[in-house]
Amino acid sequence: MNILIADDDSTSRIVLTATLKKLGHQVTVVKDGAEAWATFGTTEVPLLISDMVMPHMNGLELCQRIRAAKRPKYTYIILLTSVGGKSGYLVGMRAGADDFINKPFDEEQLAVRLVVAERILNLQSQVNQLSGLLPI
């Protein structure tokens, strides 16, 4: 699967990229939310892993823009956060995130979340195909 990473921390980008490639994914990497938004405008992005706190455009605003774009193909969004607490998760979910990973991330937890993301994306694709076949 092609995954877009948006993170302003170079170490996080390197570690996340290496992990995702090891798990068999293709990766596009950008340094902030503004670059991620520009990439989203020109490329199909099935899965985005974004840091929550970044310069130029944070992960929450990026989520909101992606959801407002209402593309026919769903983008699954995982937010990376070092900010814990239930209120942070609620804000992220309301912004449009599908899941969260705490920094520093655990490789096995990331792998499990990617399995769920692929399952959701496949189901969404099936729904889109079926809805095209059904009369309105």
Short mmCIF file of C-alpha atoms in Angstrom, two decimals:
data_model
loop_
_atom_site.label_atom_id
_atom_site.label_comp_id
_atom_site.label_asym_id
_atom_site.label_seq_id
_atom_site.Cartn_x
_atom_site.Cartn_y
_atom_site.Cartn_z
CA MET A 1 0.00 0.00 0.00
CA ASN A 2 1.17 3.55 -0.69
CA ILE A 3 1.47 5.50 2.56
CA LEU A 4 2.06 9.23 2.98
CA ILE A 5 4.05 10.23 6.06
CA ALA A 6 3.90 13.82 7.34
CA ASP A 7 6.24 14.55 10.24
CA ASP A 8 8.52 17.48 11.01
CA ASP A 9 10.92 15.35 13.06
CA SER A 10 13.61 13.83 10.83
CA THR A 11 14.31 10.92 13.20
CA SER A 12 10.64 9.97 13.29
CA ARG A 13 10.47 10.15 9.48
CA ILE A 14 13.51 7.91 9.06
CA VAL A 15 12.37 5.30 11.59
CA LEU A 16 8.78 5.26 10.33
CA THR A 17 9.88 5.03 6.68
CA ALA A 18 12.24 2.13 7.41
CA THR A 19 9.56 0.30 9.40
CA LEU A 20 6.88 0.74 6.74
CA LYS A 21 9.20 -0.39 3.96
CA LYS A 22 10.19 -3.43 6.03
CA LEU A 23 6.45 -4.22 6.31
CA GLY A 24 6.20 -4.10 2.50
CA HIS A 25 4.69 -0.67 1.89
CA GLN A 26 5.60 2.15 -0.51
CA VAL A 27 6.24 5.42 1.27
CA THR A 28 6.07 9.09 0.34
CA VAL A 29 7.55 11.40 2.96
CA VAL A 30 6.90 15.10 3.59
CA LYS A 31 8.04 17.43 6.36
CA ASP A 32 4.81 19.14 7.40
CA GLY A 33 1.07 19.39 6.95
CA ALA A 34 1.28 21.95 4.14
CA GLU A 35 3.47 19.61 2.07
CA ALA A 36 1.13 16.72 2.86
CA TRP A 37 -1.88 18.77 1.72
CA ALA A 38 -0.09 19.66 -1.55
CA THR A 39 0.76 15.98 -2.10
CA PHE A 40 -2.83 14.99 -1.33
CA GLY A 41 -3.98 17.39 -4.06
CA THR A 42 -1.93 15.67 -6.75
CA THR A 43 -1.69 12.04 -5.64
CA GLU A 44 -4.04 9.29 -4.53
CA VAL A 45 -3.38 8.85 -0.82
CA PRO A 46 -5.05 5.74 0.61
CA LEU A 47 -3.29 6.05 3.98
CA LEU A 48 -1.79 9.02 5.79
CA ILE A 49 0.32 8.82 8.92
CA SER A 50 0.69 12.34 10.26
CA ASP A 51 2.28 13.90 13.27
CA MET A 52 -0.31 15.80 15.26
CA VAL A 53 1.93 18.81 16.01
CA MET A 54 3.78 20.29 13.00
CA PRO A 55 4.60 23.74 11.67
CA HIS A 56 2.74 25.36 8.76
CA MET A 57 -0.28 23.06 9.17
CA ASN A 58 -0.80 20.68 12.06
CA GLY A 59 -2.19 17.17 11.79
CA LEU A 60 -5.66 18.21 12.98
CA GLU A 61 -6.05 20.86 10.28
CA LEU A 62 -4.72 18.41 7.70
CA CYS A 63 -7.37 15.88 8.78
CA GLN A 64 -10.12 18.47 8.51
CA ARG A 65 -9.03 19.52 5.02
CA ILE A 66 -8.84 15.93 3.80
CA ARG A 67 -12.32 15.14 5.13
CA ALA A 68 -13.73 18.35 3.62
CA ALA A 69 -12.27 17.41 0.22
CA LYS A 70 -14.77 14.50 -0.04
CA ARG A 71 -12.81 12.47 -2.55
CA PRO A 72 -14.48 9.35 -3.93
CA LYS A 73 -11.75 7.13 -2.44
CA TYR A 74 -11.41 7.20 1.32
CA THR A 75 -8.12 8.21 2.97
CA TYR A 76 -7.45 6.41 6.24
CA ILE A 77 -5.69 8.74 8.68
CA ILE A 78 -3.48 7.72 11.59
CA LEU A 79 -2.21 10.51 13.83
CA LEU A 80 1.12 10.21 15.60
CA THR A 81 1.10 11.90 18.96
CA SER A 82 3.32 12.38 21.94
CA VAL A 83 0.42 14.15 23.63
CA GLY A 84 -1.52 11.63 25.69
CA GLY A 85 -4.93 11.79 27.20
CA LYS A 86 -8.46 11.08 26.13
CA SER A 87 -9.24 14.70 25.27
CA GLY A 88 -6.47 14.71 22.64
CA TYR A 89 -7.89 11.59 21.05
CA LEU A 90 -11.38 13.05 20.99
CA VAL A 91 -10.16 16.24 19.31
CA GLY A 92 -8.32 14.13 16.73
CA MET A 93 -11.32 11.93 16.02
CA ARG A 94 -13.56 14.97 15.61
CA ALA A 95 -11.02 16.39 13.15
CA GLY A 96 -11.29 13.22 11.07
CA ALA A 97 -8.59 10.83 12.30
CA ASP A 98 -9.30 7.12 12.17
CA ASP A 99 -6.65 5.97 14.62
CA PHE A 100 -3.72 7.06 16.77
CA ILE A 101 -0.20 5.85 17.45
CA ASN A 102 1.77 7.17 20.40
CA LYS A 103 5.35 8.30 19.96
CA PRO A 104 7.62 6.50 20.19
CA PHE A 105 5.65 3.89 18.28
CA ASP A 106 5.82 0.13 18.68
CA GLU A 107 6.42 -1.71 15.40
CA GLU A 108 3.94 -4.50 16.18
CA GLN A 109 1.20 -2.03 17.13
CA LEU A 110 1.83 -0.13 13.90
CA ALA A 111 1.63 -3.37 11.89
CA VAL A 112 -1.71 -4.23 13.53
CA ARG A 113 -3.11 -0.77 12.80
CA LEU A 114 -2.06 -1.09 9.16
CA VAL A 115 -3.91 -4.41 8.87
CA VAL A 116 -7.04 -2.67 10.18
CA ALA A 117 -6.50 0.27 7.82
CA GLU A 118 -6.20 -2.05 4.80
CA ARG A 119 -9.35 -3.89 5.87
CA ILE A 120 -11.30 -0.63 6.20
CA LEU A 121 -10.02 0.66 2.85
CA ASN A 122 -10.96 -2.60 1.12
CA LEU A 123 -14.45 -2.50 2.63
CA GLN A 124 -14.85 1.14 1.59
CA SER A 125 -13.84 0.22 -1.96
CA GLN A 126 -16.41 -2.59 -2.00
CA VAL A 127 -19.12 -0.23 -0.75
CA ASN A 128 -18.24 2.27 -3.48
CA GLN A 129 -18.42 -0.46 -6.12
CA LEU A 130 -21.77 -1.73 -4.83
CA SER A 131 -23.27 1.72 -4.50
CA GLY A 132 -22.46 2.29 -8.18
CA LEU A 133 -24.50 -0.79 -9.04
CA LEU A 134 -27.56 0.04 -6.97
CA PRO A 135 -30.30 2.34 -8.28
CA ILE A 136 -30.81 5.51 -6.27
#
